[in-house]
mmCIF file of C-alpha atoms in Angstrom:
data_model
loop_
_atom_site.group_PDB
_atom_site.id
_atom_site.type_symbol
_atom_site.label_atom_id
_atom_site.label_comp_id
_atom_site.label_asym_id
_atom_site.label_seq_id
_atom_site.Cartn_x
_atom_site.Cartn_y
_atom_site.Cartn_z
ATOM 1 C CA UNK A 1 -30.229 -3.458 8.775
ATOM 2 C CA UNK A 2 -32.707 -6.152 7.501
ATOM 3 C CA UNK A 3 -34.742 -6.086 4.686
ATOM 4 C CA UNK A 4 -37.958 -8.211 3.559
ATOM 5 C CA UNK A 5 -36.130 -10.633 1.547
ATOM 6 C CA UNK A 6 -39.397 -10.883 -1.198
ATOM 7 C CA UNK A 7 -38.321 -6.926 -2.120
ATOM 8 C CA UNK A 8 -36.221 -6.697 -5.092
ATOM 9 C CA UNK A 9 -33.139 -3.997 -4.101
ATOM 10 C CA UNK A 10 -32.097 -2.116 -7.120
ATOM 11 C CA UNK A 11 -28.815 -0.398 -6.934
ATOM 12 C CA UNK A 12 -28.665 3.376 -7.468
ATOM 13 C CA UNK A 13 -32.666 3.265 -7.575
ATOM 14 C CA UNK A 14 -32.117 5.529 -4.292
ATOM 15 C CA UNK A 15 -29.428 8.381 -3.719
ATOM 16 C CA UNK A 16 -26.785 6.975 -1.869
ATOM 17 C CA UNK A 17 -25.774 8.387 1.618
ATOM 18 C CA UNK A 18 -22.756 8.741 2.186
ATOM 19 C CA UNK A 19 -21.393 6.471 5.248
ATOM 20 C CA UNK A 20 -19.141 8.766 8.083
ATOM 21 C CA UNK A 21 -16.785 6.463 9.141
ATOM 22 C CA UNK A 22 -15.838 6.115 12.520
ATOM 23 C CA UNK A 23 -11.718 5.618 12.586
ATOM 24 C CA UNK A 24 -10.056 6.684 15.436
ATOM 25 C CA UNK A 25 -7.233 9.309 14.761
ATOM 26 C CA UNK A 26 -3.820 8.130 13.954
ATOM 27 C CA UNK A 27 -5.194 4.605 13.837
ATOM 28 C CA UNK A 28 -3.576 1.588 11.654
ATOM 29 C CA UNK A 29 -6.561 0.643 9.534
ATOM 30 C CA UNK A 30 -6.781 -2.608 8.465
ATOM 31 C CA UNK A 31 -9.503 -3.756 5.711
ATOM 32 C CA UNK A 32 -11.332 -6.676 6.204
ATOM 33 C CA UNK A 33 -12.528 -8.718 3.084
ATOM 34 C CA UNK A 34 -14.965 -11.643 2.626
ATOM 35 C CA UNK A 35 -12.743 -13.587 0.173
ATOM 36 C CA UNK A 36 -9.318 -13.346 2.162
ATOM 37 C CA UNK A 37 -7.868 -10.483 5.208
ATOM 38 C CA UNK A 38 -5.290 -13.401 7.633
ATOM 39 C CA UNK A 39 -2.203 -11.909 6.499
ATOM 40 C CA UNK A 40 -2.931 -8.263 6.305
ATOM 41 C CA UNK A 41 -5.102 -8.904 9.831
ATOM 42 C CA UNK A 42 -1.733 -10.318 11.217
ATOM 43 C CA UNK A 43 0.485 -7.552 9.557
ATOM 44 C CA UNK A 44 -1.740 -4.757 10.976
ATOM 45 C CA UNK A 45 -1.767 -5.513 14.477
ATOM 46 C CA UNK A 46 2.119 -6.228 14.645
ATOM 47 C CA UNK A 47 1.982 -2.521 12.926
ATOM 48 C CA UNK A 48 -0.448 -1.216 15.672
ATOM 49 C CA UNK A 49 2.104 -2.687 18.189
ATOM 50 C CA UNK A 50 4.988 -1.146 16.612
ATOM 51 C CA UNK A 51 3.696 2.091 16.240
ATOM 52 C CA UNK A 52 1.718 2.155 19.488
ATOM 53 C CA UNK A 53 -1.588 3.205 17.720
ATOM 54 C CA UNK A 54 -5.237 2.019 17.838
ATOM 55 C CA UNK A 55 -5.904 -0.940 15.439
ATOM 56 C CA UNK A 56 -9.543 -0.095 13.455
ATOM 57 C CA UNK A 57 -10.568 -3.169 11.528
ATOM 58 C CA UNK A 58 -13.518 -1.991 8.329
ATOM 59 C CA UNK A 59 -15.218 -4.102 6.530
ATOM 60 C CA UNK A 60 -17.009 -2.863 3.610
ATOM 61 C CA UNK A 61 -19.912 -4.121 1.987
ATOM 62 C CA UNK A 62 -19.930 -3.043 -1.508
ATOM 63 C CA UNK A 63 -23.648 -2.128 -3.013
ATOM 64 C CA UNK A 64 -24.936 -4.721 -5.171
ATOM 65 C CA UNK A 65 -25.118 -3.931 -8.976
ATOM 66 C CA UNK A 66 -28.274 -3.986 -10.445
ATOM 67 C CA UNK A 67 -31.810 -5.732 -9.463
ATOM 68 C CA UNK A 68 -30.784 -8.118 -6.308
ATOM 69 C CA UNK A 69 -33.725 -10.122 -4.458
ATOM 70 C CA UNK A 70 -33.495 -8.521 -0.598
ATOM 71 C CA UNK A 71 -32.980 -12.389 0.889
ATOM 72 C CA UNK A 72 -29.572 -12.571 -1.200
ATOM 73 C CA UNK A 73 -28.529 -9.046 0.417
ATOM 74 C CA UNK A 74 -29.504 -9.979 3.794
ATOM 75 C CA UNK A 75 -27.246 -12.992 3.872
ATOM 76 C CA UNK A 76 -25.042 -10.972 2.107
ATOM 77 C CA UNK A 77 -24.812 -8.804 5.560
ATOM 78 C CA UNK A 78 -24.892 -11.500 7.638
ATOM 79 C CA UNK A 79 -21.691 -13.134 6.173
ATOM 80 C CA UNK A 80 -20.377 -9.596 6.451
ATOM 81 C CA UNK A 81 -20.961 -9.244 10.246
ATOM 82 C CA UNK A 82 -19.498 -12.672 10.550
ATOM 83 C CA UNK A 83 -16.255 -11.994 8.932
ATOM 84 C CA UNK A 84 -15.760 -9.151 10.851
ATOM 85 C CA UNK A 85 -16.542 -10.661 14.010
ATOM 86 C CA UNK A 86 -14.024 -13.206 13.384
ATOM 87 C CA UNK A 87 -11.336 -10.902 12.399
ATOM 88 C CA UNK A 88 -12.262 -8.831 14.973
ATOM 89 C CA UNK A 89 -11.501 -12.338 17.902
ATOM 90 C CA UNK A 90 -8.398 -12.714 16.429
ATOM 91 C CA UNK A 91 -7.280 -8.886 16.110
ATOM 92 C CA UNK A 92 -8.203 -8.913 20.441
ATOM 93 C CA UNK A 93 -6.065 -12.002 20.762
ATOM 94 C CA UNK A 94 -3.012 -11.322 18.673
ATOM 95 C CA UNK A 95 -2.905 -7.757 20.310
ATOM 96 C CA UNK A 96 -3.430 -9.232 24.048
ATOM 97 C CA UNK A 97 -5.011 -5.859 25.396
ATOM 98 C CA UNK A 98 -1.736 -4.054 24.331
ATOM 99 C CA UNK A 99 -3.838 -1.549 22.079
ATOM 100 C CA UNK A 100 -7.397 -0.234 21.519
ATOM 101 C CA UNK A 101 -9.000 -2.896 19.010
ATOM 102 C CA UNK A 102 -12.535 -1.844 16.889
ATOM 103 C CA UNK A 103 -14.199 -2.564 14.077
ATOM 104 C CA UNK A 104 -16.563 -0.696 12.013
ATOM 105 C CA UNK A 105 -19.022 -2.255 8.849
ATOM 106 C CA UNK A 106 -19.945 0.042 6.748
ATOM 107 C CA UNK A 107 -22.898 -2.073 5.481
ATOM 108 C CA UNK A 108 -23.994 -0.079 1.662
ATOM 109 C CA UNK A 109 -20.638 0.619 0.750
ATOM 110 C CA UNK A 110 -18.123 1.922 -2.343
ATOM 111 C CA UNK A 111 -15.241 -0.188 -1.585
ATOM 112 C CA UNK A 112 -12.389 2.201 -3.023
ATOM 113 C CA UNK A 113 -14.407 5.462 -2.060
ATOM 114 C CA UNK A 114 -15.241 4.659 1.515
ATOM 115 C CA UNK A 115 -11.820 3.269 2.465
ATOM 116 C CA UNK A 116 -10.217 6.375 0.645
ATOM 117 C CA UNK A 117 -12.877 8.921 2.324
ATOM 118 C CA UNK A 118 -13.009 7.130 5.860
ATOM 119 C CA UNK A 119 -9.013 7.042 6.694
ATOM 120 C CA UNK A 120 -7.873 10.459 6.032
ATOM 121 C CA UNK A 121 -7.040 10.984 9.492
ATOM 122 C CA UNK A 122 -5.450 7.255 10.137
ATOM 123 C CA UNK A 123 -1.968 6.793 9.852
ATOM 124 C CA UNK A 124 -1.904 4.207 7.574
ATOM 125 C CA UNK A 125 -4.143 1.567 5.775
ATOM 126 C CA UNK A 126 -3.345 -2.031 5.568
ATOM 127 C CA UNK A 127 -5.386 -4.350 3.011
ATOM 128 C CA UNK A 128 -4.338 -7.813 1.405
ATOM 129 C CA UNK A 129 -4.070 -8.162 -2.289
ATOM 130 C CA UNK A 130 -4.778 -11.575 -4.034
ATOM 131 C CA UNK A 131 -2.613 -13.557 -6.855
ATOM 132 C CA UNK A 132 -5.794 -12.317 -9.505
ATOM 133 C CA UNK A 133 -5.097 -13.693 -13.043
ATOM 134 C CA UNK A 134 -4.500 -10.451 -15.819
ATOM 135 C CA UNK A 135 -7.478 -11.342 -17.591
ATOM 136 C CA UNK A 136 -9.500 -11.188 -14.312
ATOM 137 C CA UNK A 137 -7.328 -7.798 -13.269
ATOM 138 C CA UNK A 138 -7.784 -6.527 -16.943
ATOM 139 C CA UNK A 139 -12.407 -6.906 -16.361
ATOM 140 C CA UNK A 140 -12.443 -6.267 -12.374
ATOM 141 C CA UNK A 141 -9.570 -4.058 -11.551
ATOM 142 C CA UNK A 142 -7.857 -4.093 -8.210
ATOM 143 C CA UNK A 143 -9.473 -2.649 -5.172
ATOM 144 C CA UNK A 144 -5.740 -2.043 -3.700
ATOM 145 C CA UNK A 145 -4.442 -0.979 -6.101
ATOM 146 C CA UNK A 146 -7.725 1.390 -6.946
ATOM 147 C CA UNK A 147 -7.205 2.352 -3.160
ATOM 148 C CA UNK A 148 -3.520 3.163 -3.175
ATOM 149 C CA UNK A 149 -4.089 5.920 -6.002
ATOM 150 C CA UNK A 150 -6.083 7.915 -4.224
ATOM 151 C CA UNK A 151 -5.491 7.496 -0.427
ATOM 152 C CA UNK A 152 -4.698 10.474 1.063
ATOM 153 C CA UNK A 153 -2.182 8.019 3.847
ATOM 154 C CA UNK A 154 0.172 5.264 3.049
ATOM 155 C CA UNK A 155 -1.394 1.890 1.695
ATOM 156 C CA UNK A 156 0.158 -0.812 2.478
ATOM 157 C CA UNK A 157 -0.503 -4.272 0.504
ATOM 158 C CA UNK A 158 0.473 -7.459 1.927
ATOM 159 C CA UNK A 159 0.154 -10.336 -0.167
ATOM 160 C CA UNK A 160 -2.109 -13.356 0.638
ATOM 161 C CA UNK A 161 0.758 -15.652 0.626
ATOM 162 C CA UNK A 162 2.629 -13.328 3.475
ATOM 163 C CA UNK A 163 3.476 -15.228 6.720
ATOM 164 C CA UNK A 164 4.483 -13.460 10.488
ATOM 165 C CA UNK A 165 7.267 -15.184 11.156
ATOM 166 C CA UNK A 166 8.044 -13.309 14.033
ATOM 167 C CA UNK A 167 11.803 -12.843 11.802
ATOM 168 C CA UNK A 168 12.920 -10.790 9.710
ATOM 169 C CA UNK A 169 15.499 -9.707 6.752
ATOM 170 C CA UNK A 170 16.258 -6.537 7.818
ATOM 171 C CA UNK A 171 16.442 -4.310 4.925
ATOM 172 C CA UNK A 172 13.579 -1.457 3.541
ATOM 173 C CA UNK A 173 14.222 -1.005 0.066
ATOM 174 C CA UNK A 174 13.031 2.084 -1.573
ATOM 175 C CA UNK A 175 12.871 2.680 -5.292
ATOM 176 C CA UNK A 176 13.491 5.699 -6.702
ATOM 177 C CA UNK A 177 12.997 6.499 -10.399
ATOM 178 C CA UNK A 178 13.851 10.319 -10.737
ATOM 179 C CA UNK A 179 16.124 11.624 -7.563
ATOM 180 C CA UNK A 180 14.555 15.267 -7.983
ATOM 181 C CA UNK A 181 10.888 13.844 -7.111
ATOM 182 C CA UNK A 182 12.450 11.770 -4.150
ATOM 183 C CA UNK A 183 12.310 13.716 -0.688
ATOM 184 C CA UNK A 184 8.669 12.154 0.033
ATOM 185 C CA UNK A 185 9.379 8.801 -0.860
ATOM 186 C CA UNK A 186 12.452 8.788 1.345
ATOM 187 C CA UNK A 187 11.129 10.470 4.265
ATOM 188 C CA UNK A 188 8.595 7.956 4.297
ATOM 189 C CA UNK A 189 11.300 5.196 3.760
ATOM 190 C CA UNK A 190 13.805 6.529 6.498
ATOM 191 C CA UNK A 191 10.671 6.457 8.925
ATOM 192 C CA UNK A 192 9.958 2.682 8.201
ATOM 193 C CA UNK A 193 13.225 1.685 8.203
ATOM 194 C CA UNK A 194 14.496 3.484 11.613
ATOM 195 C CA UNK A 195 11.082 2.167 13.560
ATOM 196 C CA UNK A 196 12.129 -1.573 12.485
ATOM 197 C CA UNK A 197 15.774 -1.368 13.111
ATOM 198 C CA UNK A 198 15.706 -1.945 9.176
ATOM 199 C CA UNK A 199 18.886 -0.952 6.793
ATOM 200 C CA UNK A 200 17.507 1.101 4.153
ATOM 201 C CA UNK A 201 18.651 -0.050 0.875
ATOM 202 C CA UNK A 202 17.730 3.270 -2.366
ATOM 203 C CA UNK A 203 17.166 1.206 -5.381
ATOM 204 C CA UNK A 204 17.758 2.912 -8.610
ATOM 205 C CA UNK A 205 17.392 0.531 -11.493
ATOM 206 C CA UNK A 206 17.726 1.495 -15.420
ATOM 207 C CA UNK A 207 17.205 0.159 -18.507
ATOM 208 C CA UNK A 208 18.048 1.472 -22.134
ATOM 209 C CA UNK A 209 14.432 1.275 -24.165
ATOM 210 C CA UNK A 210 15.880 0.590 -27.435
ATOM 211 C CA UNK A 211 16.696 -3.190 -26.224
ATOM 212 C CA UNK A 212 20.252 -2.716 -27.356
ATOM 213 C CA UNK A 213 21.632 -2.700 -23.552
ATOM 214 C CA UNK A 214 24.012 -5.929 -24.135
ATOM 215 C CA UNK A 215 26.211 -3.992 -26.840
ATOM 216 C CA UNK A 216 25.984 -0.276 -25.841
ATOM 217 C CA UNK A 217 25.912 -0.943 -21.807
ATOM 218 C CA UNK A 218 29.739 -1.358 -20.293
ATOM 219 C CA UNK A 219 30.973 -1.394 -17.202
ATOM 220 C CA UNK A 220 32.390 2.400 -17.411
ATOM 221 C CA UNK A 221 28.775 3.253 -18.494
ATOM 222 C CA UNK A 222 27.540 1.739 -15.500
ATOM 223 C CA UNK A 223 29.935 2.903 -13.475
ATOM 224 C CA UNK A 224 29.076 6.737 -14.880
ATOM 225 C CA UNK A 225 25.234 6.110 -14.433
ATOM 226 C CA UNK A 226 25.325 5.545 -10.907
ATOM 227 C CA UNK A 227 28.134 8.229 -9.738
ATOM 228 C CA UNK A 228 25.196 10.409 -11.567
ATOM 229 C CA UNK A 229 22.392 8.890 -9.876
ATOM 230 C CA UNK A 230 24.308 9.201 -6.650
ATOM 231 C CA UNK A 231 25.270 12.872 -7.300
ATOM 232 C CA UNK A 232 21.287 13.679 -7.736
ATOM 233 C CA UNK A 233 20.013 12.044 -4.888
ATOM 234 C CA UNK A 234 22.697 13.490 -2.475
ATOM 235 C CA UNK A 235 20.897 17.141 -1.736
ATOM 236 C CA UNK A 236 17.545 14.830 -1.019
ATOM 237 C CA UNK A 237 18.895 11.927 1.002
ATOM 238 C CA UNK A 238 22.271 14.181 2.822
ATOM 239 C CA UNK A 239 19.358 16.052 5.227
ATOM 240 C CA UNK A 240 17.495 12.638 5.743
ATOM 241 C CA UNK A 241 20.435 11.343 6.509
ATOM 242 C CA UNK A 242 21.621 13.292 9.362
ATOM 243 C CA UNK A 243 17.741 13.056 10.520
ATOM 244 C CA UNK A 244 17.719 9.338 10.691
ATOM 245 C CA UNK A 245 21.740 9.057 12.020
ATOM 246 C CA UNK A 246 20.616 5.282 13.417
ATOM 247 C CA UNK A 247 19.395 4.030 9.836
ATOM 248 C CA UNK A 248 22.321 3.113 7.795
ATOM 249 C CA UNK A 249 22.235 3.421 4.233
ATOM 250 C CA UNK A 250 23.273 2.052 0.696
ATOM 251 C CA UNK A 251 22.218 2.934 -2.696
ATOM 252 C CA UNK A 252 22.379 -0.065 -5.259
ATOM 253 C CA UNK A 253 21.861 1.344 -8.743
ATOM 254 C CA UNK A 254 21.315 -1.301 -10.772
ATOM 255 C CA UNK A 255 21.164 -2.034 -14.807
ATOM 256 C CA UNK A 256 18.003 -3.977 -15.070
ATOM 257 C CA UNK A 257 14.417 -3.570 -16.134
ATOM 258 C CA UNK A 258 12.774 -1.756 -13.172
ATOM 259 C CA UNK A 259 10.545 -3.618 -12.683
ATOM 260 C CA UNK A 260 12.294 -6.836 -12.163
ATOM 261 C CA UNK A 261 14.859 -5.030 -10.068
ATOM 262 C CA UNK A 262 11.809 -3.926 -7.863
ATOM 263 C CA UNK A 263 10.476 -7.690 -7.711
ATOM 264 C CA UNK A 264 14.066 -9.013 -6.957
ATOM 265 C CA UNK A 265 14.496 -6.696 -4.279
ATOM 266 C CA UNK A 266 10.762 -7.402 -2.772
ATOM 267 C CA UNK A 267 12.230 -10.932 -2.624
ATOM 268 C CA UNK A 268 15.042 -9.939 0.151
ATOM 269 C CA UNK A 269 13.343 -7.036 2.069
ATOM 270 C CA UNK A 270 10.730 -6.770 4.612
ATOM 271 C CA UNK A 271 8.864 -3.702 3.005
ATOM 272 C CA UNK A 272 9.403 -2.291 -0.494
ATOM 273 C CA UNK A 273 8.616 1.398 -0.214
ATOM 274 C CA UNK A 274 6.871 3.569 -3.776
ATOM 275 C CA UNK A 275 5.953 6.623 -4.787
ATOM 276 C CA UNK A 276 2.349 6.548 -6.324
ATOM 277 C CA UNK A 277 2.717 8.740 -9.419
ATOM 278 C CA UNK A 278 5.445 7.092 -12.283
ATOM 279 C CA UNK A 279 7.435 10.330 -12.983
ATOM 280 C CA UNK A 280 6.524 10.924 -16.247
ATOM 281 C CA UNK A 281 2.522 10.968 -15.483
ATOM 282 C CA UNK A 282 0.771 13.863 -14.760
ATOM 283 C CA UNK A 283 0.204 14.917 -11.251
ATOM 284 C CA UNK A 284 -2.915 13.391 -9.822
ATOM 285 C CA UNK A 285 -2.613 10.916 -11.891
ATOM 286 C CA UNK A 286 -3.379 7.187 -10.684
ATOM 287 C CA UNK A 287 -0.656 4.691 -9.542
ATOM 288 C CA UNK A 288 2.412 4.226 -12.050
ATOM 289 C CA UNK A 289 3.041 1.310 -13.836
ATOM 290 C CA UNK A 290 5.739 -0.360 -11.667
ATOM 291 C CA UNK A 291 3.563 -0.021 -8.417
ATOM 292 C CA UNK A 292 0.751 -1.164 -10.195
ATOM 293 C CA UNK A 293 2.935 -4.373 -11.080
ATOM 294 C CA UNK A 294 4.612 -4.374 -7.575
ATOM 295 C CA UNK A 295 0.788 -4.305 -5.804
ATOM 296 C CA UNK A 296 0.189 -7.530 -7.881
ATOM 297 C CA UNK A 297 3.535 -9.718 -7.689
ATOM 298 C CA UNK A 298 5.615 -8.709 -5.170
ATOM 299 C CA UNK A 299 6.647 -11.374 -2.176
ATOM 300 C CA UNK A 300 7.279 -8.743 -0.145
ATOM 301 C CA UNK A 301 4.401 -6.093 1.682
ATOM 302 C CA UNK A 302 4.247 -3.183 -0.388
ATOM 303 C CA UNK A 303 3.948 0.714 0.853
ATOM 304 C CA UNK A 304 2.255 3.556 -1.773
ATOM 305 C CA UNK A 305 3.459 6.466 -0.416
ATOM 306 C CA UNK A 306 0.796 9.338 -0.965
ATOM 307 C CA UNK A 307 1.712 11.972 -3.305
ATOM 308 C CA UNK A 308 3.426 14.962 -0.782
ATOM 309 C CA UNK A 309 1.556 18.423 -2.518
ATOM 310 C CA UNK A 310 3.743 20.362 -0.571
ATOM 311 C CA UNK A 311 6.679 18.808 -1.823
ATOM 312 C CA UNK A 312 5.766 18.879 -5.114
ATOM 313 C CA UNK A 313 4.628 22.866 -5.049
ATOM 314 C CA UNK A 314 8.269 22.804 -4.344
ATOM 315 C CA UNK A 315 9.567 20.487 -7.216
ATOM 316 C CA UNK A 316 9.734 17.085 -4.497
ATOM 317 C CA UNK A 317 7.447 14.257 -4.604
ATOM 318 C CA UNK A 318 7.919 10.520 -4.157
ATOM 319 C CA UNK A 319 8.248 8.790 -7.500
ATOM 320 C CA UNK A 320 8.026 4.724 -8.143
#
């Protein structure tokens, strides 16, 4: 689509039609952007590979806001259909015929809403997340992390700095904040880990909130708060468990801030897997407060698992 670059475009002057996505069914999805894609491109086809499912590459345009001269938007597209060309070369090479490979621009675009709307029948949606400063974060959002609220399949965020080694450290670590809203989270988790010969390590980490943890924290109170975390999680992870008989398990409860334990633990594991919803936040409610930090810090790729209704109708969802 080319437009006389002496028209002035003005956003929302015009309903907007909504784009119908082309994504193959069961595909991994991996979203191209202009300012940065190599290590969720990379990522996503060794995911394709593993899985043995179609790699779809999208690149979304997002609609300018306000009054934009026509020239500026056609370049705009043309750097678009570059990028995606490019990523689209290096997808063919890296998967050497081994896999379907296509790409799709969707060329007047709501980032969040189209990539939400046009994978609900992929199998899981890869995009690269960027070291943004909190005042930047704070004005612009996140487009991941907008994403990975309201995906209806798993999101997961590699960050920039992410390298494929072609090694790895051999542990999934799941975090679990409330055991009775776990069975989604770990189902998802016990699927990761088996398909990458992973260990699965179930973080639980705790924290007392009235600061006071040095003097009323011992070792016997440690000692009870795990036996009770272990106790809990037992009727969700004993059926998983005899599911997944190849993935061996640990559970590490640790006394620390969450969110630091989750950070630490991105730090030695090939995937940190998280619920979407923080357990105290209403359902449908957007991502919790430790994904939302884990999306933006972690070393490690991060997976938002979606929130499971059918779970929850029955008192299980994942939790982060």
């Amino acid at each position: 689509m080319t437009i006389d670059p002496t028209v002035v475009v003005t956003a929302g002057a015009l309903p907007r039609k909504e784009p119908t996505m082309n994504t193959p069914t069961h595909a991994v999805v991996v979203a191209i952007g202009a300012d940065g894609h190599t290590a969720a491109l990379h990522f996503g086809v060794a995911e394709a590979l593993r899985r043995r499912r179609p790699l779809h590459l999208v690149h979304v345009l997002q609609s300018p806001v306000g009054r934009v001269y026509a020239g500026i938007y056609n370049d705009m597209l043309d750097l678009a259909k570059r990028t995606l060309d490019a990523a689209l070369a290096t997808a063919h090479r890296l998967a050497g015929g081994e896999i379907p490979v296509t790409a799709e621009l969707v060329d007047d675009g709501w980032v969040v809403d189209d990539l939400v709307r046009g994978t609900e029948h992929a199998s899981v949606l890869v995009m690269q997340h960027r070291a943004l400063s909190r005042l930047t974060r704070v004005f612009s959002g996140s487009v991941v992390a907008g994403t990975a609220g309201r995906a209806h399949v798993p999101v997961i965020s590699v960050p920039e700095t992410w390298e494929h080694s072609g090694t790895t450290k051999g542990f999934v670590t799941a975090a679990v904040q409330d055991p009775t809203e776990a069975p989604g989270l770990l189902r998802a988790a016990f699927d990761e880990a088996g398909s990458r010969g992973a260990r699965l390590v179930v973080l639980h980490a705790w924290w007392l909130s009235s600061g006071y943890d040095a003097v009323a924290v011992d070792d016997a109170a440690r000692a009870e708060k795990a036996a009770l975390f272990r106790a809990e999680l037992e009727p969700a992870l004993a059926p998983l468990e005899a599911a997944h008989q190849d993935v061996r398990v640990s559970l590490d409860v640790r006394h620390a801030p969450p969110i630091e334990a989750v950070l630490d633990a991105g730090d030695v594991s090939d995937l940190l897997v998280l619920g979407r919803r923080h357990h105290l936040l209403p359902a449908g409610s957007h991502l919790g407060p430790i994904a939302r930090v884990a999306l933006a810090r972690s070393t490690a790729p991060v997976l938002v698992a979606p929130e499971q209704t059918n779970d929850r109708e029955e008192g299980h969802q994942g939790s982060s």
